[in-house]
Amino acid sequence: MKKELRTTEGAAPIGAYSQGLVVGDFVYTSGMGPLDPHTGELVGDDVATQTHQVMRNLGAVLAAHGLGFDDVIKSTVHLQHVKRDFAAYNEAYKSYFNEPFPVRTTVGSELLDILVEIDFVAHKSA
């Protein structure tokens, strides 16, 4: 059984997908971009600023189910310019986590007018 997570504090879906789904003790988020949840506008023109907005959006979806960044077990990250932006993105990203960090895959992707997109898998411990 799956339950949809939706919050006005995270970027609204712009297609046929949910912000997040709860399946058992797991939460799966969609890939989030750096959109302001209140205006729908792109936030920032550099990867660090965009990463912080993405993380705020993802944090809001996690919070909708009573979770936080410490509950994240896996992330997938898409960067428009891996070589150019990896260091700045990584600094912004890691500021949201404590060790041990979630497992992560980071890939280069052709993104539409954004520099970074991230999704999470989180686990709610009993």
GROMACS .gro file of C-alpha atoms in nm:
model
  126
    1MET     CA    1   0.000   0.000   0.000
    2LYS     CA    2   0.129   0.348  -0.083
    3LYS     CA    3   0.029   0.688   0.050
    4GLU     CA    4   0.098   1.017  -0.124
    5LEU     CA    5   0.294   1.292   0.053
    6ARG     CA    6   0.209   1.646  -0.048
    7THR     CA    7   0.306   1.978   0.106
    8THR     CA    8   0.283   2.339  -0.003
    9GLU     CA    9   0.627   2.395   0.156
   10GLY     CA   10   0.798   2.193  -0.119
   11ALA     CA   11   0.799   2.255  -0.493
   12ALA     CA   12   0.472   2.147  -0.652
   13PRO     CA   13   0.485   1.875  -0.917
   14ILE     CA   14   0.495   2.009  -1.273
   15GLY     CA   15   0.402   1.676  -1.428
   16ALA     CA   16   0.234   1.345  -1.358
   17TYR     CA   17   0.416   1.255  -1.038
   18SER     CA   18   0.385   1.286  -0.660
   19GLN     CA   19   0.616   1.488  -0.436
   20GLY     CA   20   0.663   1.176  -0.230
   21LEU     CA   21   0.520   0.837  -0.151
   22VAL     CA   22   0.515   0.639   0.173
   23VAL     CA   23   0.547   0.265   0.125
   24GLY     CA   24   0.570   0.078   0.453
   25ASP     CA   25   0.849   0.236   0.658
   26PHE     CA   26   1.007   0.397   0.350
   27VAL     CA   27   0.956   0.740   0.195
   28TYR     CA   28   1.047   0.795  -0.169
   29THR     CA   29   1.065   1.149  -0.302
   30SER     CA   30   1.046   1.260  -0.660
   31GLY     CA   31   1.341   1.436  -0.814
   32MET     CA   32   1.319   1.796  -0.695
   33GLY     CA   33   1.454   2.101  -0.864
   34PRO     CA   34   1.533   2.448  -0.725
   35LEU     CA   35   1.185   2.596  -0.750
   36ASP     CA   36   1.040   2.829  -0.489
   37PRO     CA   37   0.733   2.646  -0.355
   38HIS     CA   38   0.533   2.968  -0.317
   39THR     CA   39   0.608   3.135  -0.651
   40GLY     CA   40   0.705   2.840  -0.871
   41GLU     CA   41   1.006   3.043  -0.986
   42LEU     CA   42   1.360   2.912  -1.028
   43VAL     CA   43   1.584   3.004  -0.732
   44GLY     CA   44   1.948   3.094  -0.797
   45ASP     CA   45   2.180   3.088  -1.094
   46ASP     CA   46   2.464   2.891  -0.933
   47VAL     CA   47   2.472   2.530  -0.820
   48ALA     CA   48   2.522   2.603  -0.447
   49THR     CA   49   2.215   2.829  -0.426
   50GLN     CA   50   2.011   2.584  -0.630
   51THR     CA   51   2.125   2.289  -0.415
   52HIS     CA   52   2.014   2.467  -0.097
   53GLN     CA   53   1.668   2.529  -0.249
   54VAL     CA   54   1.640   2.166  -0.360
   55MET     CA   55   1.733   2.051  -0.010
   56ARG     CA   56   1.471   2.283   0.145
   57ASN     CA   57   1.210   2.138  -0.092
   58LEU     CA   58   1.310   1.782  -0.009
   59GLY     CA   59   1.322   1.860   0.364
   60ALA     CA   60   0.963   1.985   0.345
   61VAL     CA   61   0.846   1.660   0.185
   62LEU     CA   62   1.028   1.457   0.452
   63ALA     CA   63   0.877   1.673   0.727
   64ALA     CA   64   0.529   1.604   0.588
   65HIS     CA   65   0.580   1.251   0.721
   66GLY     CA   66   0.767   1.345   1.038
   67LEU     CA   67   1.111   1.269   0.894
   68GLY     CA   68   1.431   1.468   0.859
   69PHE     CA   69   1.763   1.450   0.680
   70ASP     CA   70   1.898   1.197   0.933
   71ASP     CA   71   1.636   0.952   0.803
   72VAL     CA   72   1.765   0.968   0.444
   73ILE     CA   73   1.939   0.645   0.342
   74LYS     CA   74   1.993   0.706  -0.031
   75SER     CA   75   2.002   0.995  -0.271
   76THR     CA   76   2.034   1.026  -0.645
   77VAL     CA   77   2.172   1.353  -0.778
   78HIS     CA   78   2.169   1.485  -1.133
   79LEU     CA   79   2.408   1.767  -1.220
   80GLN     CA   80   2.399   1.963  -1.543
   81HIS     CA   81   2.779   2.028  -1.527
   82VAL     CA   82   2.948   1.759  -1.315
   83LYS     CA   83   3.310   1.868  -1.357
   84ARG     CA   84   3.238   2.237  -1.307
   85ASP     CA   85   2.982   2.215  -1.026
   86PHE     CA   86   3.057   1.901  -0.821
   87ALA     CA   87   3.264   2.067  -0.546
   88ALA     CA   88   3.019   2.353  -0.482
   89TYR     CA   89   2.716   2.121  -0.492
   90ASN     CA   90   2.887   1.872  -0.258
   91GLU     CA   91   2.964   2.144   0.001
   92ALA     CA   92   2.602   2.262   0.003
   93TYR     CA   93   2.463   1.906   0.005
   94LYS     CA   94   2.676   1.776   0.291
   95SER     CA   95   2.577   2.065   0.518
   96TYR     CA   96   2.236   1.897   0.564
   97PHE     CA   97   2.366   1.563   0.690
   98ASN     CA   98   2.552   1.409   0.978
   99GLU     CA   99   2.780   1.111   0.938
  100PRO     CA  100   2.725   0.844   0.833
  101PHE     CA  101   2.611   1.014   0.513
  102PRO     CA  102   2.342   0.852   0.298
  103VAL     CA  103   2.462   0.641   0.007
  104ARG     CA  104   2.457   0.852  -0.307
  105THR     CA  105   2.478   0.834  -0.684
  106THR     CA  106   2.573   1.151  -0.869
  107VAL     CA  107   2.544   1.163  -1.247
  108GLY     CA  108   2.563   1.417  -1.524
  109SER     CA  109   2.227   1.480  -1.689
  110GLU     CA  110   2.073   1.709  -1.942
  111LEU     CA  111   1.840   1.913  -1.721
  112LEU     CA  112   1.582   2.168  -1.831
  113ASP     CA  113   1.701   2.514  -1.720
  114ILE     CA  114   1.831   2.393  -1.381
  115LEU     CA  115   2.173   2.288  -1.254
  116VAL     CA  116   2.075   2.019  -1.001
  117GLU     CA  117   1.796   1.772  -0.927
  118ILE     CA  118   1.792   1.538  -0.626
  119ASP     CA  119   1.567   1.261  -0.497
  120PHE     CA  120   1.573   1.069  -0.169
  121VAL     CA  121   1.482   0.737  -0.017
  122ALA     CA  122   1.425   0.768   0.358
  123HIS     CA  123   1.338   0.516   0.627
  124LYS     CA  124   1.124   0.572   0.933
  125SER     CA  125   1.262   0.363   1.216
  126ALA     CA  126   1.011   0.197   1.443
   0.00000   0.00000   0.00000
